[in-house]
mmCIF file of N, CA and C in Angstrom:
data_model
loop_
_atom_site.group_PDB
_atom_site.id
_atom_site.type_symbol
_atom_site.label_atom_id
_atom_site.label_comp_id
_atom_site.label_asym_id
_atom_site.label_seq_id
_atom_site.Cartn_x
_atom_site.Cartn_y
_atom_site.Cartn_z
ATOM 1 N N THR T 1 -37.072 -19.070 -0.677
ATOM 2 C CA THR T 1 -36.508 -20.156 0.484
ATOM 3 C C THR T 1 -35.345 -19.864 0.802
ATOM 4 N N ARG T 2 -34.628 -20.143 2.189
ATOM 5 C CA ARG T 2 -33.005 -19.538 2.227
ATOM 6 C C ARG T 2 -32.418 -21.000 1.796
ATOM 7 N N ARG T 3 -32.733 -21.915 1.472
ATOM 8 C CA ARG T 3 -32.050 -22.854 0.854
ATOM 9 C C ARG T 3 -31.396 -22.324 -0.663
ATOM 10 N N ARG T 4 -32.180 -22.102 -1.483
ATOM 11 C CA ARG T 4 -32.127 -21.678 -2.652
ATOM 12 C C ARG T 4 -31.260 -20.234 -2.887
ATOM 13 N N ARG T 5 -31.060 -19.511 -1.471
ATOM 14 C CA ARG T 5 -30.292 -18.452 -1.729
ATOM 15 C C ARG T 5 -28.884 -18.850 -1.321
ATOM 16 N N ILE T 6 -28.722 -19.617 -0.861
ATOM 17 C CA ILE T 6 -27.486 -20.436 -0.066
ATOM 18 C C ILE T 6 -26.866 -21.035 -1.420
ATOM 19 N N GLU T 7 -27.659 -21.728 -2.236
ATOM 20 C CA GLU T 7 -27.189 -22.137 -3.438
ATOM 21 C C GLU T 7 -26.684 -21.277 -4.414
ATOM 22 N N ILE T 8 -27.421 -20.145 -4.422
ATOM 23 C CA ILE T 8 -27.162 -19.116 -5.503
ATOM 24 C C ILE T 8 -25.769 -18.334 -4.809
ATOM 25 N N ALA T 9 -25.690 -18.332 -3.392
ATOM 26 C CA ALA T 9 -24.368 -17.568 -2.905
ATOM 27 C C ALA T 9 -23.202 -18.494 -3.317
ATOM 28 N N HIS T 10 -23.316 -19.863 -3.056
ATOM 29 C CA HIS T 10 -22.320 -20.867 -3.371
ATOM 30 C C HIS T 10 -21.956 -20.825 -4.942
ATOM 31 N N SER T 11 -22.991 -20.600 -5.833
ATOM 32 C CA SER T 11 -22.918 -20.624 -7.085
ATOM 33 C C SER T 11 -21.943 -19.165 -7.490
ATOM 34 N N LEU T 12 -22.469 -18.357 -7.091
ATOM 35 C CA LEU T 12 -21.753 -16.901 -6.747
ATOM 36 C C LEU T 12 -20.094 -16.853 -6.687
ATOM 37 N N VAL T 13 -19.995 -17.576 -5.506
ATOM 38 C CA VAL T 13 -18.615 -17.777 -5.156
ATOM 39 C C VAL T 13 -17.500 -18.443 -5.921
ATOM 40 N N LEU T 14 -18.417 -19.871 -6.303
ATOM 41 C CA LEU T 14 -17.344 -20.557 -7.566
ATOM 42 C C LEU T 14 -17.283 -19.698 -8.712
ATOM 43 N N SER T 15 -18.183 -18.800 -9.285
ATOM 44 C CA SER T 15 -17.982 -17.940 -10.255
ATOM 45 C C SER T 15 -16.899 -16.882 -10.161
ATOM 46 N N GLU T 16 -16.834 -16.162 -8.978
ATOM 47 C CA GLU T 16 -15.975 -15.261 -8.658
ATOM 48 C C GLU T 16 -14.580 -15.857 -8.730
ATOM 49 N N ARG T 17 -14.655 -17.413 -8.256
ATOM 50 C CA ARG T 17 -13.186 -17.916 -7.968
ATOM 51 C C ARG T 17 -13.048 -18.442 -9.492
ATOM 52 N N GLN T 18 -13.841 -18.722 -10.019
ATOM 53 C CA GLN T 18 -13.077 -18.980 -11.767
ATOM 54 C C GLN T 18 -12.776 -18.061 -12.575
ATOM 55 N N ILE T 19 -13.537 -16.789 -12.311
ATOM 56 C CA ILE T 19 -13.087 -15.405 -12.815
ATOM 57 C C ILE T 19 -11.743 -15.185 -12.704
ATOM 58 N N LYS T 20 -11.391 -15.444 -10.866
ATOM 59 C CA LYS T 20 -10.035 -14.642 -10.551
ATOM 60 C C LYS T 20 -9.037 -15.910 -11.090
#
């Protein structure tokens, strides 16, 4: 589903922001 992909993308962005 596209909604799940969007959620995963958001999670990845948050993870990258936390790592940085």
